[in-house]
Amino acid sequence: MEPLADTPERAEIRDAVRAICDRFDDQYWAEKDRTHSFPFEFAKAIADGGWLGIAMPEEYGGAGLGVTEAAIMMQVVGGSAGAFAACSTVHINIFGLHPIVKHGTDKQRKDWLPSIIDGSSRACFGVTEPDAGLDTSKIKTRAVLKGDRYIVHGQKIWTSTAQQADKIVLLARTKPIEECVKPADGLSLFYADVDRSKVEIREILKMGRHAVNSNQVFIDGLEIPIEHRIGEEGRGFRYILDSLNPERILNAAEIVGMGRRALAKAAAYAKERVVFGRPIGKNQSIQHPLAENWSELYAAELMTLHAAELYDAGKPCGAQANAAKYLAADAGFRACDRAMRTHGGMGYAAEFHIERYFREMMAVQLAPVSREMILCFIAERELGLPKSY
Ligand SMILES: Cc1cc2nc3c(=O)[nH]c(=O)nc-3n(C[C@H](O)[C@H](O)[C@H](O)COP(=O)(O)OP(=O)(O)OC[C@H]3O[C@@H](n4cnc5c(N)ncnc54)[C@H](O)[C@@H]3O)c2cc1C
């Protein structure tokens, strides 16, 4: 099933990305998951295909395409055997450096973007902190300017791919919150080297997506040259907000892909598994939830594409991008849940991979934004209800 708004270029993207993803099957990803090993081969294949630069400016080696095309790409990646692990392997390279594209200097773009696009450099994203959670303005990591460099102390949590990253997009407070007019002022954004003599990285044991690590990051005296600050001092939170809508859109597309894969496996199993003398898919209690889920995933896909097209047209899309993530996460969760139930006991067995998809689908219920915060945002912005966060 392809979206209505398809063009030959979009179909080409889908086919080319699928051809790469198909080289990495369920066995490959199950093994990476079992051994907690980073999928370097997959990362290299995507980079070698030139796909990391899909939404990056052409002058730095990118393809200069929009979020719509990036979403189409990431839906294919999410729908591959690698599910969320595959998405997380490449996600930050696709749009995570948008603050540099938009607010960096020419020199910064020239110095940093080509190596991200060709895959020779890997960045991680250090925003979340243990004591701040979703209330980002309360982060405590402090960057103090001394001469021509900032000295950073603090702690980040959940930083994905930090084990492999040589760079970190780091949000830190440069002005004490008490001296700021608004809590979100006084935060600055940096693109820093992960200097392991000043940064300790400890992997967090988690439920799934074991191929891609998430970490606690302890920063003790990291030195960041002033020319590694992105944009103006004190405006870092705003730069992050700029990237939130594309982030939601890509995330929604990934989840739709993941959901479709689980649903397809469920339908295939329902056709072939015979119990009480007939395929289980002949029972409406099996087929109706799958048909319902097909509809939900389609609706989530259309909302995702709509939000992407609004974004690429330069129109406001905050509510649509958030709604797309909300609908996708809900539909994606139900896809994995139904796939598990349709497979019966075998859904719980690693051999059928449904339990791996299910574990990965749980992560996108919580991160990068929870359904509660999305609903808070829509209630406030679209329904005029009082702000609750
Ligand atoms: C697998 C994984 C990978 C991640 N990777 C990264 C990464 O690479 N970089 C990074 O910076 N972060 C990363 N994160 C962190 C992620 O973005 C956060 O977990 C997420 O933002 C939620 O923050 P929290 O866990 O502190 O939840 P909390 O802020 O503690 O919230 C807990 C719960 O309370 C709810 N809640 C809080 N306030 C309200 C309110 N006002 N109204 C209603 N409900 C509310 C939330 O919705 C949530 O359900 C990752 C997380 C996971 C699980």
Short mmCIF file of C-alpha atoms and ligand atoms in Angstrom, two decimals:
data_model
loop_
_atom_site.label_atom_id
_atom_site.label_comp_id
_atom_site.label_asym_id
_atom_site.label_seq_id
_atom_site.Cartn_x
_atom_site.Cartn_y
_atom_site.Cartn_z
CA MET A 1 0.00 0.00 0.00
CA GLU A 2 1.53 3.30 -1.09
CA PRO A 3 0.27 6.79 -0.23
CA LEU A 4 -1.95 8.65 -2.67
CA ALA A 5 0.43 11.57 -2.94
CA ASP A 6 3.16 9.39 -4.41
CA THR A 7 5.43 10.71 -7.13
CA PRO A 8 8.02 8.82 -9.20
CA GLU A 9 10.76 10.38 -7.06
CA ARG A 10 9.14 9.20 -3.82
CA ALA A 11 8.60 5.73 -5.23
CA GLU A 12 12.26 5.63 -6.21
CA ILE A 13 13.32 6.59 -2.68
CA ARG A 14 11.13 3.88 -1.24
CA ASP A 15 12.45 1.20 -3.60
CA ALA A 16 16.12 2.15 -3.18
CA VAL A 17 15.97 2.29 0.63
CA ARG A 18 14.03 -0.97 0.73
CA ALA A 19 16.68 -2.66 -1.41
CA ILE A 20 19.31 -1.77 1.22
CA CYS A 21 17.14 -2.68 4.21
CA ASP A 22 16.25 -6.05 2.68
CA ARG A 23 19.92 -7.07 2.89
CA PHE A 24 19.54 -7.07 6.71
CA ASP A 25 16.96 -9.65 7.67
CA ASP A 26 15.25 -10.64 10.91
CA GLN A 27 18.10 -13.01 11.78
CA TYR A 28 20.67 -10.20 11.47
CA TRP A 29 18.69 -7.89 13.76
CA ALA A 30 17.75 -10.60 16.25
CA GLU A 31 21.43 -11.42 16.63
CA LYS A 32 22.35 -7.75 17.12
CA ASP A 33 19.58 -7.49 19.69
CA ARG A 34 20.65 -10.65 21.50
CA THR A 35 24.31 -9.61 21.65
CA HIS A 36 23.69 -5.89 22.23
CA SER A 37 25.91 -5.10 19.23
CA PHE A 38 25.70 -1.90 17.24
CA PRO A 39 24.67 -2.57 13.61
CA PHE A 40 27.73 -1.02 11.94
CA GLU A 41 27.14 -2.94 8.69
CA PHE A 42 23.64 -1.51 8.33
CA ALA A 43 24.80 2.01 9.24
CA LYS A 44 27.54 1.77 6.60
CA ALA A 45 25.17 0.48 3.92
CA ILE A 46 22.78 3.40 4.48
CA ALA A 47 25.65 5.91 4.51
CA ASP A 48 27.25 4.38 1.40
CA GLY A 49 23.92 4.71 -0.39
CA GLY A 50 24.06 8.44 0.34
CA TRP A 51 20.85 8.33 2.38
CA LEU A 52 22.09 10.06 5.53
CA GLY A 53 22.09 13.34 3.61
CA ILE A 54 18.56 13.06 2.28
CA ALA A 55 17.41 16.26 4.01
CA MET A 56 20.80 18.00 4.18
CA PRO A 57 21.82 20.89 1.90
CA GLU A 58 23.33 19.85 -1.43
CA GLU A 59 26.40 22.05 -1.03
CA TYR A 60 27.59 19.85 1.86
CA GLY A 61 26.95 16.56 0.10
CA GLY A 62 23.26 16.12 0.91
CA ALA A 63 20.31 15.61 -1.43
CA GLY A 64 18.50 18.79 -0.33
CA LEU A 65 15.13 17.05 -0.17
CA GLY A 66 12.35 17.78 2.32
CA VAL A 67 10.99 16.20 5.46
CA THR A 68 8.37 14.46 3.32
CA GLU A 69 11.05 12.49 1.48
CA ALA A 70 12.93 11.84 4.73
CA ALA A 71 9.70 10.54 6.27
CA ILE A 72 9.16 8.23 3.30
CA MET A 73 12.68 6.92 3.75
CA MET A 74 12.30 6.40 7.51
CA GLN A 75 8.96 4.63 7.10
CA VAL A 76 10.76 2.05 4.98
CA VAL A 77 13.54 1.74 7.57
CA GLY A 78 10.96 1.30 10.37
CA GLY A 79 9.14 -1.30 8.29
CA SER A 80 12.30 -3.32 7.79
CA ALA A 81 13.41 -6.21 9.98
CA GLY A 82 15.45 -3.71 12.02
CA ALA A 83 12.33 -1.88 13.24
CA PHE A 84 13.14 0.85 15.78
CA ALA A 85 16.75 -0.29 16.19
CA ALA A 86 17.36 0.39 12.49
CA CYS A 87 15.66 3.79 12.78
CA SER A 88 17.68 4.75 15.85
CA THR A 89 20.91 3.76 14.09
CA VAL A 90 20.48 6.52 11.54
CA HIS A 91 17.81 8.83 12.95
CA ILE A 92 20.03 11.58 14.36
CA ASN A 93 22.06 11.83 11.14
CA ILE A 94 18.87 12.42 9.18
CA PHE A 95 17.57 15.47 10.99
CA GLY A 96 19.30 15.79 14.37
CA LEU A 97 21.81 18.31 13.02
CA HIS A 98 19.12 20.60 11.70
CA PRO A 99 20.06 23.28 14.31
CA ILE A 100 23.49 23.46 12.64
CA VAL A 101 21.94 23.68 9.17
CA LYS A 102 19.64 26.46 10.31
CA HIS A 103 21.62 28.37 12.93
CA GLY A 104 25.26 27.35 12.38
CA THR A 105 27.88 29.43 10.57
CA ASP A 106 29.11 28.56 7.07
CA LYS A 107 32.32 27.25 8.60
CA GLN A 108 30.46 25.02 11.06
CA ARG A 109 28.30 23.59 8.31
CA LYS A 110 31.34 22.99 6.11
CA ASP A 111 33.35 21.44 8.96
CA TRP A 112 30.65 19.19 10.41
CA LEU A 113 27.95 18.23 7.94
CA PRO A 114 29.95 16.31 5.28
CA SER A 115 31.29 13.77 7.80
CA ILE A 116 27.81 13.19 9.22
CA ILE A 117 26.43 12.71 5.73
CA ASP A 118 29.12 10.25 4.64
CA GLY A 119 28.84 8.38 7.95
CA SER A 120 32.47 8.87 9.01
CA SER A 121 31.28 10.82 12.07
CA ARG A 122 28.48 9.86 14.42
CA ALA A 123 26.60 12.27 16.66
CA CYS A 124 24.46 11.65 19.71
CA PHE A 125 21.86 13.93 21.24
CA GLY A 126 22.35 15.06 24.84
CA VAL A 127 19.24 16.84 26.05
CA THR A 128 17.40 14.71 28.63
CA GLU A 129 18.60 14.86 32.24
CA PRO A 130 17.61 12.68 35.19
CA ASP A 131 16.23 15.51 37.35
CA ALA A 132 14.49 17.48 34.60
CA GLY A 133 12.64 14.86 32.50
CA LEU A 134 10.29 16.45 30.01
CA ASP A 135 10.70 19.84 31.69
CA THR A 136 13.80 20.65 29.63
CA SER A 137 14.16 24.18 30.97
CA LYS A 138 15.15 22.65 34.33
CA ILE A 139 18.28 20.92 33.06
CA LYS A 140 21.27 21.44 35.32
CA THR A 141 24.27 20.74 33.06
CA ARG A 142 26.27 23.94 33.26
CA ALA A 143 28.61 25.45 30.64
CA VAL A 144 30.76 28.31 31.94
CA LEU A 145 32.74 30.48 29.53
CA LYS A 146 36.40 30.82 30.51
CA GLY A 147 38.41 32.73 27.92
CA ASP A 148 37.75 31.15 24.54
CA ARG A 149 36.16 27.94 25.78
CA TYR A 150 33.25 26.67 27.80
CA ILE A 151 33.87 24.28 30.67
CA VAL A 152 30.99 21.87 31.12
CA HIS A 153 29.89 19.87 34.15
CA GLY A 154 26.70 17.86 34.40
CA GLN A 155 24.86 14.69 33.58
CA LYS A 156 22.69 13.48 30.74
CA ILE A 157 20.51 10.41 30.60
CA TRP A 158 19.22 8.15 27.83
CA THR A 159 21.74 9.52 25.33
CA SER A 160 21.37 7.00 22.49
CA THR A 161 24.42 5.79 20.51
CA ALA A 162 26.81 7.60 22.90
CA GLN A 163 28.98 4.44 22.98
CA GLN A 164 29.84 4.92 19.29
CA ALA A 165 29.47 8.69 18.92
CA ASP A 166 32.43 11.00 18.46
CA LYS A 167 30.20 14.10 18.65
CA ILE A 168 27.38 15.22 20.90
CA VAL A 169 24.70 17.83 20.28
CA LEU A 170 24.64 19.15 23.82
CA LEU A 171 22.17 21.42 25.55
CA ALA A 172 23.56 23.15 28.64
CA ARG A 173 22.70 26.09 30.83
CA THR A 174 24.95 29.10 30.29
CA LYS A 175 23.02 31.52 32.53
CA PRO A 176 21.49 30.58 35.90
CA ILE A 177 17.72 30.15 35.66
CA GLU A 178 17.16 32.74 38.45
CA GLU A 179 18.75 35.42 36.23
CA CYS A 180 16.57 34.62 33.20
CA VAL A 181 13.30 36.29 32.23
CA LYS A 182 11.87 32.93 31.09
CA PRO A 183 12.99 29.48 32.29
CA ALA A 184 13.78 28.45 28.70
CA ASP A 185 16.21 31.36 28.31
CA GLY A 186 19.88 30.94 29.20
CA LEU A 187 20.29 27.51 27.58
CA SER A 188 22.86 27.11 24.83
CA LEU A 189 23.46 24.45 22.21
CA PHE A 190 26.88 23.00 21.40
CA TYR A 191 28.35 20.52 18.95
CA ALA A 192 31.11 19.02 21.03
CA ASP A 193 33.70 16.29 20.73
CA VAL A 194 33.01 13.38 23.04
CA ASP A 195 36.32 13.64 24.88
CA ARG A 196 36.31 10.40 26.84
CA SER A 197 38.87 11.71 29.32
CA LYS A 198 36.16 14.15 30.51
CA VAL A 199 33.02 12.20 29.68
CA GLU A 200 32.04 8.88 31.22
CA ILE A 201 29.42 6.83 29.41
CA ARG A 202 27.49 4.03 31.09
CA GLU A 203 24.98 1.93 29.21
CA ILE A 204 21.45 1.70 30.62
CA LEU A 205 20.00 -1.81 30.72
CA LYS A 206 16.62 -1.54 29.06
CA MET A 207 13.66 -3.50 27.73
CA GLY A 208 14.53 -3.65 24.05
CA ARG A 209 16.23 -2.04 21.07
CA HIS A 210 19.37 -3.64 22.40
CA ALA A 211 21.30 -3.13 19.16
CA VAL A 212 21.32 0.58 19.88
CA ASN A 213 22.54 1.61 23.30
CA SER A 214 21.13 4.37 25.50
CA ASN A 215 23.37 5.78 28.18
CA GLN A 216 24.02 7.82 31.23
CA VAL A 217 26.61 10.45 30.38
CA PHE A 218 28.65 12.03 33.15
CA ILE A 219 30.44 15.21 32.08
CA ASP A 220 33.26 16.47 34.26
CA GLY A 221 35.18 19.46 32.95
CA LEU A 222 34.56 18.94 29.22
CA GLU A 223 36.13 21.82 27.29
CA ILE A 224 34.20 23.15 24.32
CA PRO A 225 35.79 25.85 22.14
CA ILE A 226 33.52 28.87 21.80
CA GLU A 227 33.32 28.32 18.03
CA HIS A 228 31.57 25.01 18.73
CA ARG A 229 28.52 26.82 20.09
CA ILE A 230 25.60 26.73 17.67
CA GLY A 231 23.98 30.12 17.16
CA GLU A 232 23.64 32.68 19.91
CA GLU A 233 24.32 32.04 23.56
CA GLY A 234 21.09 31.54 25.52
CA ARG A 235 18.91 30.55 22.56
CA GLY A 236 19.63 26.83 22.51
CA PHE A 237 16.19 25.74 23.69
CA ARG A 238 14.56 27.67 20.85
CA TYR A 239 16.87 26.02 18.32
CA ILE A 240 15.83 22.60 19.64
CA LEU A 241 12.16 23.58 19.39
CA ASP A 242 12.71 24.42 15.70
CA SER A 243 13.54 20.79 15.04
CA LEU A 244 10.71 19.28 17.06
CA ASN A 245 8.11 19.13 14.32
CA PRO A 246 10.31 17.28 11.80
CA GLU A 247 11.41 15.01 14.64
CA ARG A 248 7.77 14.12 15.44
CA ILE A 249 7.02 13.58 11.75
CA LEU A 250 9.98 11.26 11.16
CA ASN A 251 9.18 9.40 14.34
CA ALA A 252 5.55 8.93 13.27
CA ALA A 253 6.66 7.63 9.87
CA GLU A 254 9.04 5.15 11.51
CA ILE A 255 6.28 3.87 13.78
CA VAL A 256 3.81 3.45 10.90
CA GLY A 257 6.46 1.34 9.17
CA MET A 258 7.02 -0.74 12.29
CA GLY A 259 3.27 -1.23 12.77
CA ARG A 260 2.75 -2.29 9.15
CA ARG A 261 5.44 -4.94 9.49
CA ALA A 262 3.86 -6.41 12.62
CA LEU A 263 0.42 -6.34 10.98
CA ALA A 264 1.71 -8.06 7.82
CA LYS A 265 3.28 -10.82 9.93
CA ALA A 266 0.01 -11.23 11.83
CA ALA A 267 -2.03 -11.49 8.64
CA ALA A 268 0.39 -14.02 7.13
CA TYR A 269 0.28 -16.17 10.28
CA ALA A 270 -3.53 -15.91 10.48
CA LYS A 271 -3.77 -17.33 6.95
CA GLU A 272 -1.51 -20.29 7.50
CA ARG A 273 -2.09 -21.34 11.12
CA VAL A 274 -4.79 -24.00 11.23
CA VAL A 275 -6.61 -24.71 14.53
CA PHE A 276 -10.00 -26.43 14.94
CA GLY A 277 -9.73 -27.49 11.32
CA ARG A 278 -9.53 -24.00 9.75
CA PRO A 279 -7.13 -21.08 9.44
CA ILE A 280 -7.40 -18.88 12.54
CA GLY A 281 -7.84 -15.90 10.17
CA LYS A 282 -11.30 -17.23 9.31
CA ASN A 283 -12.45 -16.20 12.80
CA GLN A 284 -13.72 -12.64 12.92
CA SER A 285 -12.23 -12.11 16.38
CA ILE A 286 -8.87 -12.56 14.67
CA GLN A 287 -9.54 -10.72 11.41
CA HIS A 288 -11.51 -7.68 12.65
CA PRO A 289 -8.81 -6.30 14.95
CA LEU A 290 -6.31 -6.68 12.10
CA ALA A 291 -8.61 -4.86 9.69
CA GLU A 292 -9.18 -2.16 12.29
CA ASN A 293 -5.45 -1.78 12.70
CA TRP A 294 -4.95 -1.52 8.93
CA SER A 295 -7.33 1.46 8.98
CA GLU A 296 -5.63 3.08 11.98
CA LEU A 297 -2.18 2.77 10.42
CA TYR A 298 -3.43 4.20 7.14
CA ALA A 299 -4.95 7.18 8.98
CA ALA A 300 -1.70 7.72 10.89
CA GLU A 301 0.26 7.56 7.64
CA LEU A 302 -1.93 10.16 5.98
CA MET A 303 -1.64 12.48 8.98
CA THR A 304 2.12 12.03 8.91
CA LEU A 305 2.38 12.87 5.22
CA HIS A 306 0.03 15.82 5.69
CA ALA A 307 2.18 17.20 8.52
CA ALA A 308 5.34 16.65 6.44
CA GLU A 309 3.90 18.45 3.44
CA LEU A 310 2.78 21.36 5.63
CA TYR A 311 6.28 21.57 7.09
CA ASP A 312 7.92 21.50 3.67
CA ALA A 313 5.53 24.21 2.47
CA GLY A 314 6.69 26.40 5.36
CA LYS A 315 3.26 26.31 7.04
CA PRO A 316 2.52 25.82 10.76
CA CYS A 317 2.30 22.10 11.51
CA GLY A 318 2.81 21.73 15.28
CA ALA A 319 -0.60 20.20 15.99
CA GLN A 320 -0.49 17.95 12.91
CA ALA A 321 3.05 16.73 13.63
CA ASN A 322 2.11 15.95 17.23
CA ALA A 323 -1.17 14.32 16.21
CA ALA A 324 0.73 12.19 13.67
CA LYS A 325 3.09 10.94 16.39
CA TYR A 326 0.12 10.30 18.72
CA LEU A 327 -1.90 8.37 16.13
CA ALA A 328 1.11 6.41 14.91
CA ALA A 329 2.20 5.39 18.42
CA ASP A 330 -1.32 4.24 19.26
CA ALA A 331 -1.80 2.34 16.01
CA GLY A 332 1.72 0.93 16.14
CA PHE A 333 1.22 -0.35 19.67
CA ARG A 334 -2.03 -2.05 18.69
CA ALA A 335 -0.31 -3.60 15.67
CA CYS A 336 2.29 -5.27 17.89
CA ASP A 337 -0.28 -6.23 20.51
CA ARG A 338 -2.56 -7.84 17.90
CA ALA A 339 0.37 -9.50 16.17
CA MET A 340 1.37 -11.04 19.49
CA ARG A 341 -2.17 -12.29 20.21
CA THR A 342 -2.65 -13.58 16.65
CA HIS A 343 0.51 -15.65 16.96
CA GLY A 344 -0.67 -17.09 20.29
CA GLY A 345 2.21 -18.65 22.20
CA MET A 346 4.52 -18.27 19.21
CA GLY A 347 4.17 -14.50 19.46
CA TYR A 348 6.08 -14.79 22.71
CA ALA A 349 8.85 -16.87 21.14
CA ALA A 350 11.90 -15.00 19.85
CA GLU A 351 11.80 -17.09 16.66
CA PHE A 352 8.89 -15.11 15.20
CA HIS A 353 10.39 -11.68 16.05
CA ILE A 354 7.06 -10.25 17.20
CA GLU A 355 8.29 -9.99 20.79
CA ARG A 356 11.31 -7.95 19.55
CA TYR A 357 9.07 -5.56 17.63
CA PHE A 358 6.80 -5.33 20.68
CA ARG A 359 9.69 -4.41 22.98
CA GLU A 360 10.87 -1.77 20.54
CA MET A 361 7.38 -0.39 20.07
CA MET A 362 7.22 0.32 23.82
CA ALA A 363 10.11 2.77 23.54
CA VAL A 364 8.24 4.99 21.10
CA GLN A 365 5.29 5.19 23.48
CA LEU A 366 7.57 7.06 25.90
CA ALA A 367 10.17 8.84 23.80
CA PRO A 368 11.04 11.30 22.48
CA VAL A 369 7.70 12.63 23.68
CA SER A 370 4.93 10.86 25.56
CA ARG A 371 1.28 10.73 24.51
CA GLU A 372 0.37 12.76 27.62
CA MET A 373 2.56 15.69 26.57
CA ILE A 374 1.20 15.56 23.03
CA LEU A 375 -2.35 15.72 24.35
CA CYS A 376 -1.39 18.59 26.70
CA PHE A 377 0.01 20.47 23.69
CA ILE A 378 -3.04 19.90 21.47
CA ALA A 379 -5.47 20.74 24.28
CA GLU A 380 -3.70 24.02 24.86
CA ARG A 381 -2.91 25.10 21.29
CA GLU A 382 -5.91 23.78 19.40
CA LEU A 383 -8.67 23.78 22.02
CA GLY A 384 -7.63 26.87 23.99
CA LEU A 385 -7.53 24.98 27.30
CA PRO A 386 -5.24 26.12 30.13
CA LYS A 387 -1.59 25.13 29.85
CA SER A 388 -0.97 22.14 32.11
CA TYR A 389 2.80 21.74 31.93
C1 LIG B 1 14.89 4.25 24.30
C2 LIG B 1 15.04 5.69 24.62
C3 LIG B 1 15.96 6.46 23.89
C4 LIG B 1 16.14 7.81 24.21
N1 LIG B 1 17.11 8.53 23.54
C5 LIG B 1 17.38 9.82 23.92
C6 LIG B 1 18.47 10.54 23.34
O1 LIG B 1 19.19 10.04 22.46
N2 LIG B 1 18.73 11.79 23.79
C7 LIG B 1 17.98 12.40 24.77
O2 LIG B 1 18.25 13.55 25.12
N3 LIG B 1 16.92 11.72 25.35
C8 LIG B 1 16.62 10.45 24.95
N4 LIG B 1 15.57 9.75 25.54
C9 LIG B 1 14.82 10.39 26.62
C10 LIG B 1 13.40 10.66 26.27
O3 LIG B 1 13.31 11.75 25.39
C11 LIG B 1 12.68 10.90 27.61
O4 LIG B 1 12.59 9.65 28.26
C12 LIG B 1 11.35 11.48 27.41
O5 LIG B 1 11.52 12.80 26.99
C13 LIG B 1 10.52 11.44 28.71
O6 LIG B 1 11.25 12.00 29.78
P1 LIG B 1 11.31 11.21 31.18
O7 LIG B 1 11.63 9.80 30.89
O8 LIG B 1 12.22 11.92 32.12
O9 LIG B 1 9.82 11.29 31.73
P2 LIG B 1 9.23 12.26 32.84
O10 LIG B 1 9.41 13.68 32.45
O11 LIG B 1 9.77 11.84 34.17
O12 LIG B 1 7.69 11.90 32.77
C14 LIG B 1 7.17 10.68 33.32
C15 LIG B 1 5.71 10.52 32.91
O13 LIG B 1 4.92 11.60 33.42
C16 LIG B 1 4.17 12.20 32.38
N5 LIG B 1 4.05 13.65 32.65
C17 LIG B 1 5.03 14.50 33.06
N6 LIG B 1 4.54 15.75 33.17
C18 LIG B 1 3.21 15.69 32.80
C19 LIG B 1 2.17 16.65 32.69
N7 LIG B 1 2.33 17.95 32.96
N8 LIG B 1 0.95 16.22 32.26
C20 LIG B 1 0.75 14.91 31.95
N9 LIG B 1 1.70 13.97 32.06
C21 LIG B 1 2.92 14.35 32.46
C22 LIG B 1 4.97 11.92 31.12
O14 LIG B 1 4.14 11.95 29.97
C23 LIG B 1 5.51 10.53 31.39
O15 LIG B 1 4.52 9.56 31.04
C24 LIG B 1 15.36 8.42 25.23
C25 LIG B 1 14.43 7.63 25.95
C26 LIG B 1 14.27 6.30 25.64
C27 LIG B 1 13.28 5.49 26.45
#
